[in-house]
Coordinates of C-alpha atoms in Angstrom, one line a residue:
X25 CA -3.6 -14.9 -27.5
X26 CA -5.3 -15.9 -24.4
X27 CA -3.4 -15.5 -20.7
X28 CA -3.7 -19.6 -21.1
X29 CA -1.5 -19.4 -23.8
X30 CA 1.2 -17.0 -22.8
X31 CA 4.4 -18.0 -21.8
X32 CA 5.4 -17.3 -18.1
X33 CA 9.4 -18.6 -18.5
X34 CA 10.2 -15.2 -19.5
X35 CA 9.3 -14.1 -15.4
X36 CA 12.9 -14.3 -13.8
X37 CA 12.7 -16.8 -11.1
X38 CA 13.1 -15.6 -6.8
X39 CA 15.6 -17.2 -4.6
X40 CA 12.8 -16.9 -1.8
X41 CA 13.6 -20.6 0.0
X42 CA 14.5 -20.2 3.6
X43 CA 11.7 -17.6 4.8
X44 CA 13.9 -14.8 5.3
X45 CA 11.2 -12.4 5.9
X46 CA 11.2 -14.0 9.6
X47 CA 13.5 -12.4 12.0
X48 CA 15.0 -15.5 13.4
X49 CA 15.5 -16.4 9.4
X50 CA 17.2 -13.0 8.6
X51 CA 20.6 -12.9 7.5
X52 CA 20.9 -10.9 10.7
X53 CA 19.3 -13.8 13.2
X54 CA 20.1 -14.1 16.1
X55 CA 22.7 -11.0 16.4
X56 CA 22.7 -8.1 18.4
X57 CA 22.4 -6.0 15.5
X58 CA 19.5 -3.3 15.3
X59 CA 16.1 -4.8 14.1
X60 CA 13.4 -2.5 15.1
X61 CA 12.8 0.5 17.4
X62 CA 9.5 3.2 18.1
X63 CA 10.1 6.3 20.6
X64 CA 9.9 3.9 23.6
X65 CA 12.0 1.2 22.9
X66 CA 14.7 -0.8 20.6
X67 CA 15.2 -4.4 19.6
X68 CA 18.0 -6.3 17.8
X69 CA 17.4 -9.1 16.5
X70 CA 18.0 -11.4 19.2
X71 CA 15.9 -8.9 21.3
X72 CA 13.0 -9.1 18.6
X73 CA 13.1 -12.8 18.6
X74 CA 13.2 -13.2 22.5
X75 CA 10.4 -10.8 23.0
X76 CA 8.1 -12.7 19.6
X77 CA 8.7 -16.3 21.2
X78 CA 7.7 -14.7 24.7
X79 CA 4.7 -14.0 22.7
X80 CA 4.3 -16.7 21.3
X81 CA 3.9 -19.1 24.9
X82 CA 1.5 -16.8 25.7
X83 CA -0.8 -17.2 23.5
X84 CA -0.7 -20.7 23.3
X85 CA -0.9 -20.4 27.1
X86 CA -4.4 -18.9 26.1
X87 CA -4.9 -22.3 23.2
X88 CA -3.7 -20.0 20.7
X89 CA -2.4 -22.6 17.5
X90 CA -2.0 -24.1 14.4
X91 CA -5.1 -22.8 11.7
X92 CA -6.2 -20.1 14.4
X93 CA -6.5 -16.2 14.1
X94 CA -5.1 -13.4 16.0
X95 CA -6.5 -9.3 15.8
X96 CA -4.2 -7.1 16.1
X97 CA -5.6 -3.5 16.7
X98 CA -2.6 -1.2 17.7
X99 CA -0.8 2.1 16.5
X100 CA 2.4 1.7 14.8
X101 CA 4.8 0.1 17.5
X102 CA 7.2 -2.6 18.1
X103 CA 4.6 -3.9 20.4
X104 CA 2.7 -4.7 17.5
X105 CA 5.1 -6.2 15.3
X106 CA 6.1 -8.5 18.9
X107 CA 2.4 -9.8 18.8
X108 CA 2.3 -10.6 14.9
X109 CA 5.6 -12.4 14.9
X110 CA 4.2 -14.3 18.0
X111 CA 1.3 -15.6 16.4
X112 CA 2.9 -16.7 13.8
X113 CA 5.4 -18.4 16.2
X114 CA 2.8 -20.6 17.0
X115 CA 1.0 -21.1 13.4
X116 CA -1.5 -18.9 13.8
X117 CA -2.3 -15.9 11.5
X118 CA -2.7 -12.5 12.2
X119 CA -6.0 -9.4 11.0
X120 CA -4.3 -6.2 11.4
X121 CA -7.6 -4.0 12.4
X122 CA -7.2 0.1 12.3
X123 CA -7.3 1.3 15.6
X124 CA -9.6 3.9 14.7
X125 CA -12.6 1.6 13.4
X126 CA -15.8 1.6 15.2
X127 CA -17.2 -0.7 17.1
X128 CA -19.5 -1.8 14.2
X129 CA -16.7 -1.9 12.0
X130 CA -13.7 -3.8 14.5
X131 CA -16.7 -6.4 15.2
X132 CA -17.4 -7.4 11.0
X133 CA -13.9 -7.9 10.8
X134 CA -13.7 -10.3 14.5
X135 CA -16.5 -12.2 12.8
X136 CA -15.2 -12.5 9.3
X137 CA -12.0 -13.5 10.3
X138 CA -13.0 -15.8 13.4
X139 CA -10.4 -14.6 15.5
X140 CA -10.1 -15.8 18.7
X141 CA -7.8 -13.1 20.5
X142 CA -7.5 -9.2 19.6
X143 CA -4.8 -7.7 21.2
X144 CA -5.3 -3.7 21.8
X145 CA -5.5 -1.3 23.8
X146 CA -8.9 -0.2 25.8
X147 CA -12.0 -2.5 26.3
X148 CA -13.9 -3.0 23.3
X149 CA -17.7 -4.6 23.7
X150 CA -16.2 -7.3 21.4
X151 CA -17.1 -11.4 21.8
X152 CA -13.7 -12.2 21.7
X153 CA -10.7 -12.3 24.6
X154 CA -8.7 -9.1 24.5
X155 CA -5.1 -8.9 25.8
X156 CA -3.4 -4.8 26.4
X157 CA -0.5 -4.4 24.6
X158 CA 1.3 -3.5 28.4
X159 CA 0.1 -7.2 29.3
X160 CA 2.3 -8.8 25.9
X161 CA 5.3 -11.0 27.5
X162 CA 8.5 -10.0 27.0
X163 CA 10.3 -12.2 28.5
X164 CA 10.0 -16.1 27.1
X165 CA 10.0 -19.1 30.0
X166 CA 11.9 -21.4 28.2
X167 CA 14.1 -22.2 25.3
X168 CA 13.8 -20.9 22.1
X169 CA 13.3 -23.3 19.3
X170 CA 12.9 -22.8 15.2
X171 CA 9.2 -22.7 15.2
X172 CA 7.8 -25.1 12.2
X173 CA 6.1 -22.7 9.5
X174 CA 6.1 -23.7 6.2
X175 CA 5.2 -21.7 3.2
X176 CA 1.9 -22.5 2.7
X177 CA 0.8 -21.4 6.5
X178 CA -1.6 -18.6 6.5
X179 CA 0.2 -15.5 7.8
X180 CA -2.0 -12.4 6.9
X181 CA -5.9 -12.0 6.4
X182 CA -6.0 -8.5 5.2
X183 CA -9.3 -6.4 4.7
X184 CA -9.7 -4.8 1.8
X185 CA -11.5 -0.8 1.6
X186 CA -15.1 -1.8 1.3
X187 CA -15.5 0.5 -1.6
X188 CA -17.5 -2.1 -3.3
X189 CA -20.4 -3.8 -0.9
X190 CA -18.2 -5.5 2.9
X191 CA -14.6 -5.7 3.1
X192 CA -13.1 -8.6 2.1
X193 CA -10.2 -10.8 3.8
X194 CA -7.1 -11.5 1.6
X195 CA -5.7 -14.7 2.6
X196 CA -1.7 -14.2 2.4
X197 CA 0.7 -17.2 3.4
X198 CA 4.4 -17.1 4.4
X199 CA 5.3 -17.8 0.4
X200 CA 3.3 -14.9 -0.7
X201 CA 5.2 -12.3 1.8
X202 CA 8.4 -14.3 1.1
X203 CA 8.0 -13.8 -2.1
X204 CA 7.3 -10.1 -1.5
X205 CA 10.3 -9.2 0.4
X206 CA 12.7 -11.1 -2.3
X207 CA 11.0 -9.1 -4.9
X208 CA 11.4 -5.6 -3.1
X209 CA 14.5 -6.7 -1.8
X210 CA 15.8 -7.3 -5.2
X211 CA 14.4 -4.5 -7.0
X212 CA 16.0 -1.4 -4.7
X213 CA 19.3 -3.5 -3.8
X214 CA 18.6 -3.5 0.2
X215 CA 21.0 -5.1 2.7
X216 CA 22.1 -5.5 6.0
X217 CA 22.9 -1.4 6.5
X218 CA 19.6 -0.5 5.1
X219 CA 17.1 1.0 7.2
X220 CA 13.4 1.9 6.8
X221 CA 11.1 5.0 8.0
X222 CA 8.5 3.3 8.8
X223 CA 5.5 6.1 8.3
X224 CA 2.4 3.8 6.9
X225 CA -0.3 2.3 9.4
X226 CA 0.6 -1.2 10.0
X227 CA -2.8 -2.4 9.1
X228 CA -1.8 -1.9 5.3
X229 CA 0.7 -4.3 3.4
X230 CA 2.7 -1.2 2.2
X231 CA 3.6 -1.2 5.4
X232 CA 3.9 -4.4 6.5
X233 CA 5.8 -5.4 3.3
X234 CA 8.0 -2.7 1.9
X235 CA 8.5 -0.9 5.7
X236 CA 9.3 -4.5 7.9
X237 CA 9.6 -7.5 6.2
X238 CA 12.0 -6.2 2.9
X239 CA 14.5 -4.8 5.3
X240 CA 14.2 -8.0 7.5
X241 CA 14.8 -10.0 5.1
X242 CA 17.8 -8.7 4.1
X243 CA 19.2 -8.3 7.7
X244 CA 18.2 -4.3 8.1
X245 CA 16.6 -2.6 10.2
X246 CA 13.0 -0.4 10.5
X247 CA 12.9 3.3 12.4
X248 CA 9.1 3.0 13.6
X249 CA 6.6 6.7 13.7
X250 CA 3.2 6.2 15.2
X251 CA 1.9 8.5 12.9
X252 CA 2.9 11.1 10.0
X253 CA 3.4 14.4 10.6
X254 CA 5.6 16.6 8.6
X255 CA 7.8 17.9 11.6
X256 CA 7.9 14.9 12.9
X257 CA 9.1 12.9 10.0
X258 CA 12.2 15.5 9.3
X259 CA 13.1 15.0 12.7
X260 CA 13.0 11.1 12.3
X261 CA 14.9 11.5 9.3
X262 CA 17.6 13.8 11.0
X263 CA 17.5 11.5 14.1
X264 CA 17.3 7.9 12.9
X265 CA 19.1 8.4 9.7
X266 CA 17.5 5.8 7.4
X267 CA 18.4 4.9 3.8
X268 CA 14.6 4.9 2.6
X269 CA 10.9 5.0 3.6
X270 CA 7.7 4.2 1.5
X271 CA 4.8 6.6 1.6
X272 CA 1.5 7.6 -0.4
X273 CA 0.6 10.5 -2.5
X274 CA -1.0 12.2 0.2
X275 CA 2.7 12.5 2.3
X276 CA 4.5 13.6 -0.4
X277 CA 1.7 16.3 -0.9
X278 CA 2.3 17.6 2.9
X279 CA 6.1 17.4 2.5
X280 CA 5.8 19.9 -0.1
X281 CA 4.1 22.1 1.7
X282 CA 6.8 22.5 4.1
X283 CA 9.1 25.7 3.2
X284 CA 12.2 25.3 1.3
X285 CA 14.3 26.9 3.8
X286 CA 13.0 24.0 6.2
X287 CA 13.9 21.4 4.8
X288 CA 17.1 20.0 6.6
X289 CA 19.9 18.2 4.6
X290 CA 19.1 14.3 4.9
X291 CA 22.3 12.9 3.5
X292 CA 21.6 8.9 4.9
X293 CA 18.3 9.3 2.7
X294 CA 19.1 7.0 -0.9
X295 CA 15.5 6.5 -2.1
X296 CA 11.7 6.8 -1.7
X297 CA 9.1 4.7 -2.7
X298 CA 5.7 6.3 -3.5
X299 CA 2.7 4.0 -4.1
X300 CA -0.7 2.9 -3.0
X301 CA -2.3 5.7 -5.0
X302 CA -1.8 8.0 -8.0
X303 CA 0.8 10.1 -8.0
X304 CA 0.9 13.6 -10.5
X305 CA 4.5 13.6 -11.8
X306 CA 4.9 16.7 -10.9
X307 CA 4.6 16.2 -7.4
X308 CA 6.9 13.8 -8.1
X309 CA 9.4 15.8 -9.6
X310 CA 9.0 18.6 -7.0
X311 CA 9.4 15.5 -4.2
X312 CA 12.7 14.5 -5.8
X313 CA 14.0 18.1 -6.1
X314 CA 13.2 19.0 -2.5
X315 CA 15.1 15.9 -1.3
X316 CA 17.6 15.3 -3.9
X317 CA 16.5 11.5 -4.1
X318 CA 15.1 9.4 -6.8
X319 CA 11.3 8.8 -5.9
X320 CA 10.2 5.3 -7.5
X321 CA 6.7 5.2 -8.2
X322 CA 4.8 1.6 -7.9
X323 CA 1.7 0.0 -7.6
X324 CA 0.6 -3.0 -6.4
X325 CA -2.8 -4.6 -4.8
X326 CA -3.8 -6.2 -1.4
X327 CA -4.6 -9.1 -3.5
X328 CA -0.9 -9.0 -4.7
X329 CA 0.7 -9.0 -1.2
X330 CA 2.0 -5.2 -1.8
X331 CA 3.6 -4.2 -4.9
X332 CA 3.8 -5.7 -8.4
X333 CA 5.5 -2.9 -10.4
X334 CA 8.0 -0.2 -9.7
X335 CA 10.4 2.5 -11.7
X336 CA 13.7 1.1 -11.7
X337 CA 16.4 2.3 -9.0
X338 CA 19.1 2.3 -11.6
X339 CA 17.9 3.1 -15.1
X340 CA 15.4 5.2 -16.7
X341 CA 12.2 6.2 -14.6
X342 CA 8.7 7.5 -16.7
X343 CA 7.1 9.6 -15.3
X344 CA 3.6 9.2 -15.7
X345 CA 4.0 5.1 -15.7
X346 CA 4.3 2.8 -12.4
X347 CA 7.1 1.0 -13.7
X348 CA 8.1 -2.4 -15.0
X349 CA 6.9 -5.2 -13.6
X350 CA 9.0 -6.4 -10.0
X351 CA 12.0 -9.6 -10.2
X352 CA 9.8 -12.7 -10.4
X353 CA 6.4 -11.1 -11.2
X354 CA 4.5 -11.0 -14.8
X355 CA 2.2 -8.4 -15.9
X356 CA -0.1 -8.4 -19.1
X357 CA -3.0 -6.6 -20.3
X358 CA -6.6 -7.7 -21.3
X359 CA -9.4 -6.7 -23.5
X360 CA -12.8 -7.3 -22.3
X361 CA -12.8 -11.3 -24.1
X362 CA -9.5 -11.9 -21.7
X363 CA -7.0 -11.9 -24.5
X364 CA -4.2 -10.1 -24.7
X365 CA -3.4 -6.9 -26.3
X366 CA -0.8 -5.2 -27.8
X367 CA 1.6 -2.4 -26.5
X368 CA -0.2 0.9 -26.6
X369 CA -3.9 -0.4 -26.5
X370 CA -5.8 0.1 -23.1
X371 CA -7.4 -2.8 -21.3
X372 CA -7.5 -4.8 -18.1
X373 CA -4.6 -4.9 -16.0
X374 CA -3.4 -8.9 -15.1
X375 CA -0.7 -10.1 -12.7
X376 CA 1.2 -14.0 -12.4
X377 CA 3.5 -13.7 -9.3
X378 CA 4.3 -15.8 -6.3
X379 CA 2.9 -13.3 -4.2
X380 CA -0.9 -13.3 -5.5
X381 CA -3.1 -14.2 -2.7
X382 CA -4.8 -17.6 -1.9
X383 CA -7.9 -16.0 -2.2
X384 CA -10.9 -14.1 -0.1
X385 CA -11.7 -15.9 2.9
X386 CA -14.6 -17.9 3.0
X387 CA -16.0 -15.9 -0.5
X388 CA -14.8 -18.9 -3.3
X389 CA -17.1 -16.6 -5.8
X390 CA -15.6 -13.9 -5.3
X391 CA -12.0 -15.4 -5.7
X392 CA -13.3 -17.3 -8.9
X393 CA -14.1 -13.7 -10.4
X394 CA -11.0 -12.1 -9.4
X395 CA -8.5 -15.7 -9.8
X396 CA -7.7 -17.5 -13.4
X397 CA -5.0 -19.7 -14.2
X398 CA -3.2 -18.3 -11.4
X399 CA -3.6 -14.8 -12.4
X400 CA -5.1 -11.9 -10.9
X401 CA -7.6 -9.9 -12.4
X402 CA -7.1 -6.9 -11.0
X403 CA -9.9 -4.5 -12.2
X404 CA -7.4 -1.6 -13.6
X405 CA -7.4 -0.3 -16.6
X406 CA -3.6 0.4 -18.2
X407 CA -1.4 0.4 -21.1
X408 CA 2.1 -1.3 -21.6
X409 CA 4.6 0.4 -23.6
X410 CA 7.3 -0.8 -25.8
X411 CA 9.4 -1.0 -22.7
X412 CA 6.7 -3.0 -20.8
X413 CA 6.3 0.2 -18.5
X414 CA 3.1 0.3 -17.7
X415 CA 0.2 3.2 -17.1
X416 CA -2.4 3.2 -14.9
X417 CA -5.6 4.9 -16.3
X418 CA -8.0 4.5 -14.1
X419 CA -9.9 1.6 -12.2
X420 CA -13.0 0.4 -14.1
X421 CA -15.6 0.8 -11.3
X422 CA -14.3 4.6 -11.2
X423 CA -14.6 5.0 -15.1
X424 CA -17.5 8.0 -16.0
X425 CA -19.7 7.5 -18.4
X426 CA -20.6 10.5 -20.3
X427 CA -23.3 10.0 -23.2
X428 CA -21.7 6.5 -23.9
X429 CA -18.2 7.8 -24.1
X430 CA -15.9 6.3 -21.4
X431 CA -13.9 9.0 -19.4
X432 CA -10.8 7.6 -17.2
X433 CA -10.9 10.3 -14.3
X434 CA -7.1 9.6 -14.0
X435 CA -6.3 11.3 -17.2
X436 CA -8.8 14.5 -16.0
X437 CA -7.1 14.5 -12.4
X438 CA -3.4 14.4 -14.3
X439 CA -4.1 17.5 -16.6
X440 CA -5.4 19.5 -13.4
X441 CA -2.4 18.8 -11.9
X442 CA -0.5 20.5 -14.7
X443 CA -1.5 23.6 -13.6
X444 CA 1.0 25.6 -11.5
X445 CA -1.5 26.3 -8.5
X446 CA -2.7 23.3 -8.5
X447 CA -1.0 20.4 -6.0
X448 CA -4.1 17.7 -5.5
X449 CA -6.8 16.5 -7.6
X450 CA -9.5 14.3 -7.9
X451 CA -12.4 13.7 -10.0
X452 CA -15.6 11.3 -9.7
X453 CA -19.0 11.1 -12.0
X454 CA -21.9 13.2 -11.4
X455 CA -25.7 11.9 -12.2
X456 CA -26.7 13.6 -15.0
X457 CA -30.2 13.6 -16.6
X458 CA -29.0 13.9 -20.4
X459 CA -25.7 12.8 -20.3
X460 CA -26.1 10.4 -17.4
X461 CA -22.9 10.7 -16.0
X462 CA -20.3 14.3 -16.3
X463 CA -17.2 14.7 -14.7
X464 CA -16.6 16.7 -11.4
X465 CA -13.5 17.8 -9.1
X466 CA -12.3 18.5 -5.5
X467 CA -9.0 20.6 -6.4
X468 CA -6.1 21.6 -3.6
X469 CA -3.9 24.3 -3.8
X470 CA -0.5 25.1 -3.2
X471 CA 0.0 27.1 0.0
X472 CA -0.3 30.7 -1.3
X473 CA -1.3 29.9 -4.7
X474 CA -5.1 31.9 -5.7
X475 CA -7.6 30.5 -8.9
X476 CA -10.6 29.9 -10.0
X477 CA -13.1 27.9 -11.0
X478 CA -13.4 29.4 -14.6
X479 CA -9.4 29.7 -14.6
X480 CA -9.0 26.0 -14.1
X481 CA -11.8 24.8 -16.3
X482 CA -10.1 27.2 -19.0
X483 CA -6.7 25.3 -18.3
X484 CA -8.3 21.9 -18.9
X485 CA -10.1 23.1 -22.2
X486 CA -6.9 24.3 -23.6
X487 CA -5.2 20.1 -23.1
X488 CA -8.8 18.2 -22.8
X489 CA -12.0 17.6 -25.2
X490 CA -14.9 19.0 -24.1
X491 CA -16.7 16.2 -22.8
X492 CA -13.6 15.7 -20.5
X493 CA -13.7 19.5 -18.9
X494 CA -15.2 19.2 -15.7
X495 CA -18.7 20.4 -15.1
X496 CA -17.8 22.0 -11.9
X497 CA -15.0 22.1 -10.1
X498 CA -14.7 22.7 -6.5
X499 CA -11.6 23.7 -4.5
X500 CA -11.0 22.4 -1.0
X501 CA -8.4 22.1 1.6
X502 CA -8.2 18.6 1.1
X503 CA -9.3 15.3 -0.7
X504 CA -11.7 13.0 1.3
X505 CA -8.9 10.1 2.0
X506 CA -9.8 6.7 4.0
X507 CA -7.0 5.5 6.7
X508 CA -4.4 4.8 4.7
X509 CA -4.1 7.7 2.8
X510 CA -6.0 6.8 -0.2
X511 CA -8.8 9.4 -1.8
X512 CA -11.9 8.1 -0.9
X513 CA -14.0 8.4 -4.1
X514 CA -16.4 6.2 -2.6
X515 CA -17.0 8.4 0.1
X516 CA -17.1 11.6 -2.3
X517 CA -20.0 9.8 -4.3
X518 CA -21.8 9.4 -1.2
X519 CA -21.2 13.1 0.2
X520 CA -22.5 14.4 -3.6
X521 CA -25.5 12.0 -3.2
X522 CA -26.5 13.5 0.1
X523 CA -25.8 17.1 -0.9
X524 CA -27.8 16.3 -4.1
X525 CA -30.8 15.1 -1.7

């Protein structure tokens, strides 16, 4: 069976009419309850809405409008979550940038996206007008209407990593987060006297998505850190008391570093989400032990808005697997003809949903290879169970190729983690003259914890084939991780090149 031929009335339907993920939308609108808050200041949602429409006059003071693009280039803040909802206030949509880009890289992304204002802080030698985030209006001139944005206006152009030739800008519109935030929404029961940690650069749709506009649209609230930091998350957590936050891998790694015996009670705490990366269930098991909450691993794309799977709140969670699909989304898996395959056989990971992207801006090739029938081709490889739970096992441009056997560095960097010392791992293909590729890892410890090479390649011989034992393994202090967190194989395949040179 073909993905032309499948039947997509078994996805349960979204209530997503209204736009809810807008403030002024929100079940909360236009009530002095809490909507957002950073270390300097806090908003309710009349507050938020006053302070987004002041926004929003000036920018079309500046012939800001319909069809245009705003950059926003800021640190976590509710000054940048002001400017975003301002711009689209006035039908524009926004390019969150990551404040610590370079020059070369802010300007490819002002180009691409043909913004016309970037709002941030400092004086970049950009072509483009720049507005400081101490100049934003906060207080609007005249009334405040219901600004006219239908689903279909672009809201988000999002880069992706690069980690295949330029980045790319996914083209999101108000249906696809709307649809987002119903789906989240529905999937970990959030309401009014929810509140997200909000711990994920805003650049990110993790962020953006699971952190802002889920809680939003159910008439919560969002907590706002800058940046991570371990102290400075327990004290957020102590402080702000929220009911859930959504991090990566990489976070829960550092929170279990952190001693037992510092570990303060966080009663308010109901769940975490971890996604945006592989996750080693035991990390997970040692995250949900240390905070005595269910951790719900998920995964998702940029191309997908956010997330498209997730472990149930309520009901069995696999460890291992990133869950059953999210309310109102479809996923199936591919062999390499496009047909689909049965549970328990391997092939390419496909998603139908509400909240898969328009398409890459001003690259209809690119979209064409990517977009069929309205599904998304997303370029991981996985397995659904009986259960339609599904396992990642690796992306196919990270696949190793080992005298024409295909190794999934996924399955490599999972047994690793099996071993007690071990808390981090990743693995990536060495050039090899007879076998062409063989398999290679960066390994972290556990604070404390003492091993060797020769112990850890005699841990993955004892659960591994041959061919699948790493030819060298190397333990470091930490994995090579781009700004959001996410290992940067990429940039390990480029560091091994130059060493290898």
């Amino acid at each position: 069976m073909s993905l032309d031929e499948l039947d997509t009335r078994t996805t349960t339907p979204l209530s997503v009419s209204g736009l809810a993920h807008l403030p002024w939308r929100s079940p909360s609108a236009g009530t002095g309850r809490p909507a957002v808050r950073d270390v300097t200041e806090e908003l309710s949602y009349r507050g938020l809405e006053r302070r987004a429409a002041a926004c929003a006059e000036q920018f079309a003071a500046r012939g800001i409008g319909r069809g245009d693009v705003v950059a926003i280039m800021l640190p976590n803040s509710v000054a940048f979550l002001a400017a975003m909802l301002g711009a689209w206030r006035v039908g524009a949509a926004v390019t969150p940038v990551n404040p610590t880009f370079t020059e070369r890289e802010l300007r490819y992304q002002l180009d691409d996206s043909g913004a016309r204002l970037l709002v941030t802080s400092g004086a970049p030698a950009v072509e483009v007008e720049t507005l400081a985030p101490a100049d934003l209006a906060r207080i609007p001139d005249g009334s405040i209407d219901d600004p006219t944005i239908t689903p279909d206006t672009l809201a988000l152009l999002v880069y992706t990593s690069g980690s295949t030739g330029q980045p790319k800008g996914v083209m999101l519109d108000h249906a696809n987060l709307n649809a987002m935030a119903a789906s989240l929404r529905r999937h970990i029961e959030l309401g009014p006297d929810d509140q997200a940690l909000l711990v994920l650069p805003l650049f990110h749709v993790n962020s953006l998505c699971v952190s802002f506009l889920a809680p939003i649209s159910a008439g919560g609230s969002v907590s706002i850190l800058e940046r991570f930091a371990p102290g400075t998350f327990l004290d957020a957590v102590q402080r702000y008391r929220p009911t859930y936050f959504s991090a990566v891998p990489a976070i829960f790694a550092r929170l279990a570093e952190v001693p037992r015996e510092q570990i303060p009670r966080l009663p308010s705490l109901r769940l975490a989400i971890c996604g945006a990366a592989p996750a080693s269930p035991e990390l997970l098991a040692l995250s949900e032990k240390r905070f005595g909450i269910p951790i719900l691993e998920g995964y998702g794309l940029t191309e997908a808005t956010c997330a498209s799977a997730c472990n149930p709140l309520w009901g069995e969670r696999k460890p291992g697997t990133v869950g059953r699909a999210l309310p109102g989304q479809q996923i199936a898996i591919l062999d390499d003809e496009g047909r689909l395959v049965p549970p328990g056989v391997r092939g390419e990971v496909a998603i139908l949903s509400p909240t898969v992207m328009r398409g890459y801006l001003g690259r209809p090739d690119a979209t064409a290879e990517v977009m069929r029938g309205g599904w998304l081709r997303t370029g991981d490889i996985g397995i659904l169970d009986e259960d339609a739970y599904l396992t990642l096992v690796d992306r196919a441009k990270d696949m190793i190729i080992r005298g024409g056997e295909n190794l999934y560095p996924k399955e490599i960097e999972a047994f690793l983690a099996t071993h007690p010392a071990v808390l981090e791992a990743a693995v990536i293909g060495r050039p090899d003259p007879v076998y062409g590729e063989v398999p290679i890892a960066d390994v972290v410890l556990h604070p404390g914890e003492v091993v060797t090479e020769d112990q850890l390649r005699a841990h993955c011989a004892e659960g591994l084939t041959k061919i699948k034992v790493p030819a060298e393994i190397r333990i470091v202090t930490d994995l090579a991780r781009n700004p959001v967190g996410k290992v940067d194989k990429p940039a390990m395949r480029r560091a091994l090149a130059a060493a290898t040179a």
